[in-house]
Amino acid sequence: MTGTGSIGRRLTFLLAGVAALLSVLSWWMVTGLARQAAERTQDNVLAASVTTIAETLRSEQGEVRLELPYSAFSMLGAISQDRVFYRVTDGTRVLTGYADLPVPTELEAVVGQVVFDTGEYSGEEVRMATVTRLVLAGTQPVPVTVTVAQTRGGVASISAELSQLAALLSVAFFLVAVTLSGFAARASLRPLNEIAAAVSRRGPSDLRPLRRAAPTELAPLMSSLNRLMDRLGQSIRSAEDFIAEAAHRIRTPLATVRAQAEIALRSAKDEDQKQRLRQMIRAVDESSRSAGQLLDHATVIYRADDLARSPINLSDLVRQTAAALEPTASMKDIHLKIDAVPAHVEGDPVLLDNALRNILDNAIKYSPPETDVRISVTEQDKEIRITVTDQGSGLGDGPVDVLTHRFQRGTNTQGIVGSGLGLTIVKDVLTAHGGRLELEQRKGAAGTCATLVLPSS
Ligand SMILES: Nc1ncnc2c1ncn2[C@@H]1O[C@H](COP(=O)(O)OP(=O)(O)O)[C@@H](O)[C@H]1O
Ligand SMILES: [Mg+2]
């Protein structure tokens, strides 16, 4: 399954992107506001300074006179170490100060009002405040213009400092926001993960509908999941029913056919006819055996999914199963020799009996008459090993692991009835119990060694 990335990561990135945008925006705004505030402060002080000077203007014997009050400059020095320039003109003449200070343009019209301007003086940017006052010199009023200018280093450094602080705060805000985004993404995905966990915790055959409370966004997912499980459950049930029904319907008439054929065989005189009847009985045996195996396989699939776990002593189980197969073995004069220690597992006795029966059946089936089949039960390292060793034909020359595939029979099966489902059943049962099947040719002797490995309880 190829993923299309993680929703959590996408959500985190999205939120982090928004946070970054907000951080930059707030930094930019704070920087702008800080600069504005610093400039306004400077303007206010400049205005106060220029007004203070302008207020000292008076006329004396038709001449404009002024005092430069100390306070007018000290207040400028209070806010920064910037250089201060000033000039006073009466329209045509420079009365005092720096003559080359650039004059704010179009001033004359606004009398009594402080006008601000920014210009350049002695190689530095300066902020200037200018006010014009009419001073009565002799008979007519003369407009006198006072300008105070100050370099802007202080403003720049204050706003740089604040901007740095704002940048720091923005970065901190961004980091906090990213962390919170991660949490938020995880928190909003939690219900989804909980549903996934609840589904995967279930056994594969647990197809009950999900009944957990979920956010509204997940309701469609939940209901389609439930519908899917419902359909799946139905089709599994009908498949199981079908197999059980089919196996039953095949076996019953076959048993009748077999009984009739045996009766016919007993009364048959002609050797040719007897031969045909024997073949017929064999074919019937094979079919009913296959039907039985199919039914067993269906049972295993169904029960393995929803495994019953009851405590079982495997050595008892081995003895029981061997006893059940004793008649089959004795028909070939095969001895079943059991060497078992008590070994306890948790599991489904029906399935384990079925697996054991298939392994023993093979051992007996693929062994020549008058041989031994040894069954041992041992326990080591929390593992129980049931080893069935025969003196038969071995596993043939094909690959061994395919023998556990469905309907797969070996190359050594000439004339021996079978359906190729036995080892499939064994493997499925062991897998359901957390165990495994080990199949090997016996070393140094003819025969097969099949081991059922199960975790001990
Ligand atoms: N004890 C054994 N000795 C020899 N061959 C075996 C033995 N057990 C299994 N096999 C081989 O594995 C194949 C698959 O076994 P199984 O699934 O039980 O099918 P079958 O119906 O043929 O017994 C058999 O056809 C046989 O070739
Ligand atoms: Mg078999």
Tab-separated table of C-alpha atoms and ligand atoms in Angstrom:
chain	number	residue	atom	x	y	z
A	1	MET	CA	0.000	0.000	0.000
A	2	THR	CA	1.483	3.311	-0.987
A	3	GLY	CA	0.786	6.180	1.389
A	4	THR	CA	0.020	9.703	0.324
A	5	GLY	CA	1.874	11.277	3.215
A	6	SER	CA	0.737	11.793	6.747
A	7	ILE	CA	-2.335	13.818	7.642
A	8	GLY	CA	-0.717	14.668	10.962
A	9	ARG	CA	2.370	16.045	9.280
A	10	ARG	CA	0.317	17.917	6.725
A	11	LEU	CA	-1.801	19.470	9.449
A	12	THR	CA	1.291	20.390	11.460
A	13	PHE	CA	2.943	21.981	8.429
A	14	LEU	CA	-0.200	23.896	7.581
A	15	LEU	CA	-0.590	25.239	11.108
A	16	ALA	CA	3.130	25.968	11.326
A	17	GLY	CA	2.913	27.845	8.020
A	18	VAL	CA	0.080	29.964	9.359
A	19	ALA	CA	2.046	30.545	12.568
A	20	ALA	CA	5.123	31.605	10.567
A	21	LEU	CA	3.025	34.038	8.544
A	22	LEU	CA	1.486	35.476	11.702
A	23	SER	CA	4.909	35.713	13.352
A	24	VAL	CA	6.396	37.659	10.451
A	25	LEU	CA	3.309	39.855	10.232
A	26	SER	CA	3.361	40.657	13.947
A	27	TRP	CA	7.097	41.334	13.869
A	28	TRP	CA	6.600	43.690	10.938
A	29	MET	CA	3.714	45.442	12.655
A	30	VAL	CA	5.510	45.829	15.982
A	31	THR	CA	8.618	47.132	14.207
A	32	GLY	CA	6.538	49.667	12.282
A	33	LEU	CA	4.668	50.770	15.406
A	34	ALA	CA	7.904	51.064	17.396
A	35	ARG	CA	9.435	53.244	14.720
A	36	GLN	CA	6.297	55.380	14.588
A	37	ALA	CA	6.246	55.768	18.365
A	38	ALA	CA	9.931	56.728	18.485
A	39	GLU	CA	9.444	59.252	15.678
A	40	ARG	CA	6.395	60.736	17.350
A	41	THR	CA	8.302	61.126	20.606
A	42	GLN	CA	11.086	62.920	18.789
A	43	ASP	CA	8.549	65.107	16.980
A	44	ASN	CA	6.868	66.043	20.255
A	45	VAL	CA	10.132	67.002	21.876
A	46	LEU	CA	11.212	68.928	18.763
A	47	ALA	CA	7.874	70.738	18.739
A	48	ALA	CA	8.184	71.607	22.415
A	49	SER	CA	11.732	72.820	21.865
A	50	VAL	CA	10.885	74.958	18.858
A	51	THR	CA	7.862	76.459	20.591
A	52	THR	CA	9.899	77.265	23.692
A	53	ILE	CA	12.418	79.133	21.559
A	54	ALA	CA	9.706	80.896	19.545
A	55	GLU	CA	8.066	82.068	22.757
A	56	THR	CA	11.174	83.998	23.737
A	57	LEU	CA	10.957	86.106	20.550
A	58	ARG	CA	10.288	89.782	21.212
A	59	SER	CA	11.074	93.101	19.617
A	60	GLU	CA	13.355	95.650	21.119
A	61	GLN	CA	13.659	99.053	19.464
A	62	GLY	CA	12.342	97.684	16.184
A	63	GLU	CA	14.774	94.751	16.269
A	64	VAL	CA	13.827	91.106	16.753
A	65	ARG	CA	15.512	89.691	19.841
A	66	LEU	CA	15.527	86.203	21.281
A	67	GLU	CA	17.110	84.192	24.047
A	68	LEU	CA	18.041	80.592	23.506
A	69	PRO	CA	16.660	78.980	26.629
A	70	TYR	CA	18.802	76.130	27.940
A	71	SER	CA	15.758	73.984	28.561
A	72	ALA	CA	14.897	74.033	24.841
A	73	PHE	CA	17.993	71.953	24.136
A	74	SER	CA	18.228	69.957	27.323
A	75	MET	CA	14.888	68.344	26.615
A	76	LEU	CA	16.232	67.147	23.274
A	77	GLY	CA	19.308	65.716	24.958
A	78	ALA	CA	17.097	63.809	27.351
A	79	ILE	CA	15.853	61.395	24.755
A	80	SER	CA	19.096	60.606	22.962
A	81	GLN	CA	22.680	61.590	22.312
A	82	ASP	CA	21.758	62.980	18.902
A	83	ARG	CA	23.226	66.195	17.564
A	84	VAL	CA	20.987	69.238	17.574
A	85	PHE	CA	21.000	72.160	15.124
A	86	TYR	CA	18.898	75.305	15.088
A	87	ARG	CA	18.382	78.439	13.140
A	88	VAL	CA	16.271	81.548	13.483
A	89	THR	CA	15.489	83.732	10.440
A	90	ASP	CA	13.291	86.748	10.007
A	91	GLY	CA	12.376	86.028	6.442
A	92	THR	CA	15.473	87.396	4.803
A	93	ARG	CA	18.235	87.328	7.388
A	94	VAL	CA	19.545	84.523	9.500
A	95	LEU	CA	19.400	85.906	13.031
A	96	THR	CA	21.284	83.069	14.692
A	97	GLY	CA	22.220	79.420	14.243
A	98	TYR	CA	23.304	77.322	11.323
A	99	ALA	CA	22.675	79.283	8.168
A	100	ASP	CA	22.874	76.305	5.857
A	101	LEU	CA	20.267	74.222	7.645
A	102	PRO	CA	17.828	73.242	4.894
A	103	VAL	CA	14.608	75.195	5.187
A	104	PRO	CA	11.361	73.327	5.099
A	105	THR	CA	9.589	74.307	1.920
A	106	GLU	CA	6.300	76.268	1.787
A	107	LEU	CA	6.300	77.394	5.362
A	108	GLU	CA	5.353	80.995	5.198
A	109	ALA	CA	1.641	80.294	4.905
A	110	VAL	CA	1.258	78.578	8.266
A	111	VAL	CA	1.943	80.973	11.051
A	112	GLY	CA	2.014	79.673	14.615
A	113	GLN	CA	1.852	76.080	13.591
A	114	VAL	CA	4.718	73.628	14.013
A	115	VAL	CA	5.699	72.008	10.743
A	116	PHE	CA	7.887	68.910	10.541
A	117	ASP	CA	10.208	67.855	7.780
A	118	THR	CA	12.946	65.361	7.197
A	119	GLY	CA	16.102	66.359	5.395
A	120	GLU	CA	19.813	65.858	5.302
A	121	TYR	CA	22.367	67.949	7.118
A	122	SER	CA	26.083	67.471	7.515
A	123	GLY	CA	25.838	64.056	5.997
A	124	GLU	CA	23.141	62.777	8.322
A	125	GLU	CA	19.411	62.459	8.193
A	126	VAL	CA	17.780	65.060	10.399
A	127	ARG	CA	14.259	65.654	11.624
A	128	MET	CA	13.293	69.304	11.688
A	129	ALA	CA	10.548	71.193	13.464
A	130	THR	CA	9.822	74.696	12.302
A	131	VAL	CA	7.469	77.334	13.583
A	132	THR	CA	6.842	80.845	12.311
A	133	ARG	CA	5.737	83.651	14.576
A	134	LEU	CA	4.865	87.198	13.717
A	135	VAL	CA	6.933	89.592	15.783
A	136	LEU	CA	6.038	93.272	15.829
A	137	ALA	CA	9.272	95.009	14.836
A	138	GLY	CA	8.656	98.739	14.625
A	139	THR	CA	5.347	99.261	12.890
A	140	GLN	CA	4.758	96.049	11.028
A	141	PRO	CA	4.783	92.431	11.980
A	142	VAL	CA	7.778	90.463	10.782
A	143	PRO	CA	7.500	86.696	10.332
A	144	VAL	CA	10.281	85.034	12.279
A	145	THR	CA	10.980	81.374	11.625
A	146	VAL	CA	12.572	79.128	14.210
A	147	THR	CA	13.872	75.696	13.137
A	148	VAL	CA	15.263	73.025	15.430
A	149	ALA	CA	16.741	69.898	13.871
A	150	GLN	CA	18.029	66.690	15.379
A	151	THR	CA	19.747	63.689	13.877
A	152	ARG	CA	17.758	60.438	14.010
A	153	GLY	CA	20.245	58.003	15.482
A	154	GLY	CA	18.214	57.667	18.671
A	155	VAL	CA	15.033	56.895	16.810
A	156	ALA	CA	16.821	54.351	14.695
A	157	SER	CA	18.432	52.634	17.667
A	158	ILE	CA	15.240	52.537	19.733
A	159	SER	CA	13.273	51.087	16.859
A	160	ALA	CA	16.066	48.614	16.048
A	161	GLU	CA	16.087	47.480	19.657
A	162	LEU	CA	12.317	47.060	19.735
A	163	SER	CA	12.369	45.347	16.379
A	164	GLN	CA	14.934	42.872	17.692
A	165	LEU	CA	12.812	42.216	20.739
A	166	ALA	CA	9.783	41.749	18.501
A	167	ALA	CA	11.756	39.325	16.328
A	168	LEU	CA	12.721	37.312	19.393
A	169	LEU	CA	9.140	37.234	20.591
A	170	SER	CA	7.963	36.223	17.115
A	171	VAL	CA	10.414	33.338	16.992
A	172	ALA	CA	9.313	32.230	20.449
A	173	PHE	CA	5.686	32.509	19.405
A	174	PHE	CA	6.436	30.513	16.278
A	175	LEU	CA	8.152	27.733	18.221
A	176	VAL	CA	5.312	27.511	20.709
A	177	ALA	CA	2.803	27.505	17.852
A	178	VAL	CA	4.635	24.691	16.045
A	179	THR	CA	4.705	22.593	19.205
A	180	LEU	CA	1.037	23.229	19.808
A	181	SER	CA	0.292	22.429	16.156
A	182	GLY	CA	1.950	19.069	16.610
A	183	PHE	CA	-0.182	18.414	19.675
A	184	ALA	CA	-3.304	19.646	17.923
A	185	ALA	CA	-2.656	17.454	14.901
A	186	ARG	CA	-2.089	14.443	17.085
A	187	ALA	CA	-5.121	15.165	19.214
A	188	SER	CA	-7.383	15.556	16.209
A	189	LEU	CA	-6.105	12.318	14.674
A	190	ARG	CA	-6.471	10.393	17.903
A	191	PRO	CA	-10.038	9.185	17.222
A	192	LEU	CA	-8.909	7.823	13.863
A	193	ASN	CA	-5.989	6.001	15.452
A	194	GLU	CA	-8.269	4.677	18.144
A	195	ILE	CA	-10.601	3.207	15.543
A	196	ALA	CA	-7.655	1.663	13.691
A	197	ALA	CA	-6.317	0.202	16.939
A	198	ALA	CA	-9.746	-1.137	17.888
A	199	VAL	CA	-10.079	-2.823	14.493
A	200	SER	CA	-6.595	-4.334	14.516
A	201	ARG	CA	-6.935	-5.556	18.114
A	202	ARG	CA	-9.764	-7.790	16.982
A	203	GLY	CA	-9.394	-11.341	15.885
A	204	PRO	CA	-9.684	-11.725	12.123
A	205	SER	CA	-13.101	-13.302	12.434
A	206	ASP	CA	-14.448	-10.723	14.853
A	207	LEU	CA	-16.761	-8.940	12.460
A	208	ARG	CA	-19.063	-7.345	15.005
A	209	PRO	CA	-19.921	-3.740	14.128
A	210	LEU	CA	-17.798	-1.018	15.707
A	211	ARG	CA	-19.774	0.583	18.506
A	212	ARG	CA	-17.491	3.304	19.743
A	213	ALA	CA	-18.266	6.983	20.000
A	214	ALA	CA	-16.503	8.831	17.198
A	215	PRO	CA	-16.453	12.437	15.971
A	216	THR	CA	-19.108	13.248	13.364
A	217	GLU	CA	-16.485	13.472	10.607
A	218	LEU	CA	-15.655	9.823	11.156
A	219	ALA	CA	-19.252	8.600	11.199
A	220	PRO	CA	-19.307	7.851	7.430
A	221	LEU	CA	-16.065	5.898	7.736
A	222	MET	CA	-17.430	3.958	10.692
A	223	SER	CA	-20.676	3.108	9.006
A	224	SER	CA	-19.016	1.989	5.780
A	225	LEU	CA	-16.569	-0.086	7.801
A	226	ASN	CA	-19.468	-1.667	9.622
A	227	ARG	CA	-21.311	-2.340	6.391
A	228	LEU	CA	-18.182	-3.901	4.933
A	229	MET	CA	-17.732	-6.126	7.969
A	230	ASP	CA	-21.344	-7.118	7.812
A	231	ARG	CA	-21.039	-8.141	4.156
A	232	LEU	CA	-17.776	-9.927	4.858
A	233	GLY	CA	-19.320	-11.812	7.748
A	234	GLN	CA	-22.264	-12.845	5.602
A	235	SER	CA	-20.096	-14.125	2.783
A	236	ILE	CA	-17.809	-16.001	5.167
A	237	ARG	CA	-20.815	-17.622	6.815
A	238	SER	CA	-22.343	-18.617	3.528
A	239	ALA	CA	-19.026	-20.038	2.271
A	240	GLU	CA	-18.677	-22.091	5.454
A	241	ASP	CA	-22.249	-23.277	5.267
A	242	PHE	CA	-21.776	-24.160	1.644
A	243	ILE	CA	-18.663	-26.238	2.269
A	244	ALA	CA	-20.160	-28.033	5.233
A	245	GLU	CA	-23.337	-28.708	3.329
A	246	ALA	CA	-21.469	-29.853	0.209
A	247	ALA	CA	-19.174	-32.163	2.167
A	248	HIS	CA	-22.129	-33.672	3.967
A	249	ARG	CA	-24.149	-34.117	0.809
A	250	ILE	CA	-21.239	-35.805	-0.933
A	251	ARG	CA	-20.249	-38.095	1.917
A	252	THR	CA	-23.649	-39.538	2.671
A	253	PRO	CA	-24.458	-40.932	-0.809
A	254	LEU	CA	-20.835	-42.008	-1.201
A	255	ALA	CA	-21.136	-44.125	1.916
A	256	THR	CA	-24.159	-45.796	0.381
A	257	VAL	CA	-22.339	-46.405	-2.876
A	258	ARG	CA	-19.386	-47.863	-0.992
A	259	ALA	CA	-21.559	-50.225	1.019
A	260	GLN	CA	-23.316	-51.405	-2.139
A	261	ALA	CA	-20.012	-51.889	-3.931
A	262	GLU	CA	-18.676	-53.977	-1.061
A	263	ILE	CA	-21.736	-56.178	-1.098
A	264	ALA	CA	-21.337	-56.577	-4.830
A	265	LEU	CA	-17.659	-57.358	-4.398
A	266	ARG	CA	-18.379	-60.113	-1.931
A	267	SER	CA	-20.795	-61.814	-4.279
A	268	ALA	CA	-18.803	-61.224	-7.448
A	269	LYS	CA	-17.257	-64.298	-9.072
A	270	ASP	CA	-15.540	-62.814	-12.080
A	271	GLU	CA	-12.007	-61.552	-11.261
A	272	ASP	CA	-12.305	-58.726	-13.784
A	273	GLN	CA	-15.512	-57.564	-12.185
A	274	LYS	CA	-13.930	-57.756	-8.719
A	275	GLN	CA	-11.069	-55.626	-9.912
A	276	ARG	CA	-13.473	-52.957	-11.155
A	277	LEU	CA	-15.413	-52.980	-7.940
A	278	ARG	CA	-12.221	-52.571	-5.928
A	279	GLN	CA	-11.283	-49.611	-8.079
A	280	MET	CA	-14.714	-48.190	-7.525
A	281	ILE	CA	-14.382	-48.555	-3.758
A	282	ARG	CA	-11.008	-46.850	-3.885
A	283	ALA	CA	-12.392	-43.959	-5.849
A	284	VAL	CA	-15.276	-43.641	-3.439
A	285	ASP	CA	-12.849	-43.694	-0.498
A	286	GLU	CA	-10.786	-40.996	-2.113
A	287	SER	CA	-13.802	-38.797	-2.733
A	288	SER	CA	-15.229	-39.151	0.729
A	289	ARG	CA	-11.806	-38.544	2.165
A	290	SER	CA	-11.483	-35.349	0.133
A	291	ALA	CA	-14.906	-34.259	1.235
A	292	GLY	CA	-13.884	-34.925	4.828
A	293	GLN	CA	-10.672	-32.967	4.436
A	294	LEU	CA	-12.542	-30.069	2.849
A	295	LEU	CA	-14.924	-30.024	5.764
A	296	ASP	CA	-12.012	-30.202	8.190
A	297	HIS	CA	-10.253	-27.399	6.387
A	298	ALA	CA	-13.341	-25.198	6.553
A	299	THR	CA	-13.646	-25.985	10.259
A	300	VAL	CA	-10.006	-25.095	10.809
A	301	ILE	CA	-10.328	-21.787	8.954
A	302	TYR	CA	-13.402	-20.901	10.958
A	303	ARG	CA	-12.123	-21.980	14.369
A	304	ALA	CA	-8.547	-20.761	13.879
A	305	ASP	CA	-9.802	-17.220	13.362
A	306	ASP	CA	-11.563	-17.238	16.667
A	307	LEU	CA	-9.410	-19.633	18.610
A	308	ALA	CA	-10.741	-21.296	21.739
A	309	ARG	CA	-8.044	-21.371	24.388
A	310	SER	CA	-8.411	-24.112	26.903
A	311	PRO	CA	-5.572	-25.783	28.803
A	312	ILE	CA	-4.515	-29.002	27.127
A	313	ASN	CA	-2.017	-31.662	28.123
A	314	LEU	CA	-0.475	-32.543	24.782
A	315	SER	CA	0.792	-35.942	25.860
A	316	ASP	CA	-2.789	-36.965	26.709
A	317	LEU	CA	-3.959	-35.622	23.381
A	318	VAL	CA	-1.212	-37.494	21.548
A	319	ARG	CA	-2.192	-40.762	23.274
A	320	GLN	CA	-5.882	-40.270	22.445
A	321	THR	CA	-5.255	-39.437	18.809
A	322	ALA	CA	-2.802	-42.306	18.411
A	323	ALA	CA	-5.337	-44.662	19.958
A	324	ALA	CA	-7.920	-43.482	17.440
A	325	LEU	CA	-5.554	-44.289	14.587
A	326	GLU	CA	-4.418	-47.598	16.057
A	327	PRO	CA	-6.835	-49.680	13.893
A	328	THR	CA	-5.588	-48.043	10.691
A	329	ALA	CA	-1.999	-48.641	11.741
A	330	SER	CA	-2.523	-52.228	12.747
A	331	MET	CA	-4.011	-53.017	9.334
A	332	LYS	CA	-0.469	-52.411	8.042
A	333	ASP	CA	1.200	-53.907	11.117
A	334	ILE	CA	2.605	-50.531	11.965
A	335	HIS	CA	3.465	-49.862	15.617
A	336	LEU	CA	2.813	-46.435	17.068
A	337	LYS	CA	5.448	-45.850	19.751
A	338	ILE	CA	4.824	-42.948	22.066
A	339	ASP	CA	7.407	-41.268	24.238
A	340	ALA	CA	5.777	-38.251	25.845
A	341	VAL	CA	6.389	-35.950	28.801
A	342	PRO	CA	3.471	-33.927	30.192
A	343	ALA	CA	3.329	-30.752	28.138
A	344	HIS	CA	0.773	-28.055	28.631
A	345	VAL	CA	-0.487	-25.607	26.037
A	346	GLU	CA	-3.491	-23.355	25.680
A	347	GLY	CA	-5.468	-24.049	22.588
A	348	ASP	CA	-8.329	-25.596	20.744
A	349	PRO	CA	-8.361	-29.383	21.377
A	350	VAL	CA	-10.492	-30.074	18.300
A	351	LEU	CA	-8.021	-28.324	16.008
A	352	LEU	CA	-4.917	-29.785	17.630
A	353	ASP	CA	-6.422	-33.268	17.424
A	354	ASN	CA	-7.179	-32.639	13.769
A	355	ALA	CA	-3.603	-31.554	13.068
A	356	LEU	CA	-2.116	-34.494	14.910
A	357	ARG	CA	-4.465	-36.885	13.139
A	358	ASN	CA	-3.321	-35.590	9.756
A	359	ILE	CA	0.354	-35.953	10.624
A	360	LEU	CA	-0.129	-39.502	11.982
A	361	ASP	CA	-2.316	-40.380	9.032
A	362	ASN	CA	0.466	-39.353	6.667
A	363	ALA	CA	3.096	-41.241	8.631
A	364	ILE	CA	1.011	-44.408	8.504
A	365	LYS	CA	-0.091	-43.873	4.920
A	366	TYR	CA	3.356	-43.243	3.482
A	367	SER	CA	5.083	-46.046	5.451
A	368	PRO	CA	5.538	-49.611	4.294
A	369	PRO	CA	3.929	-52.354	6.416
A	370	GLU	CA	5.619	-53.675	9.539
A	371	THR	CA	7.458	-50.514	10.413
A	372	ASP	CA	7.411	-48.188	13.414
A	373	VAL	CA	6.026	-44.692	13.745
A	374	ARG	CA	7.574	-42.900	16.720
A	375	ILE	CA	5.860	-40.043	18.415
A	376	SER	CA	7.737	-37.999	20.971
A	377	VAL	CA	6.647	-35.021	22.993
A	378	THR	CA	9.446	-32.886	24.421
A	379	GLU	CA	9.638	-29.465	25.957
A	380	GLN	CA	12.539	-27.073	25.661
A	381	ASP	CA	12.909	-23.304	25.935
A	382	LYS	CA	9.171	-22.648	26.315
A	383	GLU	CA	8.524	-24.694	23.194
A	384	ILE	CA	6.805	-28.017	22.936
A	385	ARG	CA	7.833	-30.269	20.082
A	386	ILE	CA	5.691	-33.171	18.927
A	387	THR	CA	7.895	-35.158	16.584
A	388	VAL	CA	6.457	-37.890	14.404
A	389	THR	CA	9.082	-40.047	12.742
A	390	ASP	CA	8.298	-42.770	10.247
A	391	GLN	CA	10.298	-45.273	8.189
A	392	GLY	CA	8.466	-44.517	4.993
A	393	SER	CA	9.241	-43.220	1.577
A	394	GLY	CA	10.472	-39.785	2.620
A	395	LEU	CA	9.188	-36.565	1.160
A	396	GLY	CA	10.058	-37.171	-2.475
A	397	ASP	CA	12.453	-35.007	-4.410
A	398	GLY	CA	10.308	-31.915	-4.911
A	399	PRO	CA	10.530	-28.830	-2.710
A	400	VAL	CA	9.264	-29.474	0.812
A	401	ASP	CA	7.635	-26.170	1.700
A	402	VAL	CA	5.078	-26.368	-1.131
A	403	LEU	CA	3.677	-29.569	0.422
A	404	THR	CA	1.796	-27.405	2.914
A	405	HIS	CA	-0.004	-25.563	0.097
A	406	ARG	CA	-3.609	-26.393	-0.593
A	407	PHE	CA	-4.219	-29.517	-2.700
A	408	GLN	CA	-0.487	-29.938	-3.108
A	409	ARG	CA	0.673	-33.538	-3.060
A	410	GLY	CA	4.189	-34.866	-3.327
A	411	THR	CA	5.807	-36.996	-6.007
A	412	ASN	CA	5.709	-40.070	-3.741
A	413	THR	CA	1.947	-40.522	-3.733
A	414	GLN	CA	1.452	-43.122	-6.462
A	415	GLY	CA	-1.411	-45.343	-5.457
A	416	ILE	CA	-1.933	-43.615	-2.107
A	417	VAL	CA	-5.215	-41.838	-1.512
A	418	GLY	CA	-5.084	-38.221	-0.442
A	419	SER	CA	-6.371	-34.785	-1.165
A	420	GLY	CA	-3.307	-32.633	-0.493
A	421	LEU	CA	-5.109	-30.754	2.276
A	422	GLY	CA	-3.647	-32.536	5.299
A	423	LEU	CA	-0.502	-30.498	5.772
A	424	THR	CA	-2.408	-27.292	4.937
A	425	ILE	CA	-4.682	-28.018	7.864
A	426	VAL	CA	-1.714	-28.809	10.117
A	427	LYS	CA	0.036	-25.596	9.189
A	428	ASP	CA	-3.087	-23.451	9.675
A	429	VAL	CA	-3.760	-24.980	13.087
A	430	LEU	CA	-0.174	-24.422	14.232
A	431	THR	CA	-0.084	-20.859	12.920
A	432	ALA	CA	-3.320	-20.086	14.765
A	433	HIS	CA	-1.673	-21.344	17.971
A	434	GLY	CA	1.491	-19.338	17.400
A	435	GLY	CA	3.442	-22.411	16.437
A	436	ARG	CA	4.986	-23.862	13.271
A	437	LEU	CA	5.461	-27.062	11.308
A	438	GLU	CA	8.911	-28.450	10.600
A	439	LEU	CA	9.115	-31.095	7.875
A	440	GLU	CA	12.277	-32.900	6.979
A	441	GLN	CA	13.677	-36.013	5.488
A	442	ARG	CA	15.137	-38.250	8.174
A	443	LYS	CA	18.877	-38.020	8.268
A	444	GLY	CA	20.779	-41.243	7.746
A	445	ALA	CA	17.643	-43.389	7.377
A	446	ALA	CA	14.586	-43.705	5.196
A	447	GLY	CA	11.519	-41.829	6.301
A	448	THR	CA	10.114	-38.503	7.288
A	449	CYS	CA	10.321	-36.463	10.417
A	450	ALA	CA	7.450	-34.036	10.985
A	451	THR	CA	7.548	-31.766	14.024
A	452	LEU	CA	4.690	-29.708	15.414
A	453	VAL	CA	6.159	-26.850	17.419
A	454	LEU	CA	3.884	-25.055	19.906
A	455	PRO	CA	4.551	-22.407	22.520
A	456	SER	CA	4.066	-23.876	26.003
A	457	SER	CA	1.757	-22.211	28.466
B	1	LIG	N1	5.054	-38.881	6.427
B	1	LIG	C1	5.188	-38.600	5.128
B	1	LIG	N2	5.956	-39.355	4.344
B	1	LIG	C2	6.116	-39.073	3.049
B	1	LIG	N3	5.525	-38.062	2.418
B	1	LIG	C3	4.743	-37.260	3.135
B	1	LIG	C4	4.530	-37.467	4.515
B	1	LIG	N4	3.713	-36.509	4.967
B	1	LIG	C5	3.403	-35.742	3.884
B	1	LIG	N5	4.022	-36.184	2.783
B	1	LIG	C6	3.995	-35.589	1.454
B	1	LIG	O1	3.361	-34.339	1.566
B	1	LIG	C7	2.250	-34.275	0.669
B	1	LIG	C8	1.179	-33.413	1.270
B	1	LIG	O2	0.614	-34.030	2.415
B	1	LIG	P1	-0.896	-33.843	2.722
B	1	LIG	O3	-1.141	-32.391	2.672
B	1	LIG	O4	-1.191	-34.543	3.999
B	1	LIG	O5	-1.616	-34.472	1.501
B	1	LIG	P2	-2.067	-35.989	1.239
B	1	LIG	O6	-3.532	-35.899	1.088
B	1	LIG	O7	-1.346	-36.341	0.000
B	1	LIG	O8	-1.647	-36.780	2.414
B	1	LIG	C9	1.847	-35.690	0.452
B	1	LIG	O9	1.190	-35.824	-0.766
B	1	LIG	C10	3.177	-36.401	0.500
B	1	LIG	O10	3.799	-36.313	-0.758
B	2	MG	MG	-2.365	-36.284	4.371
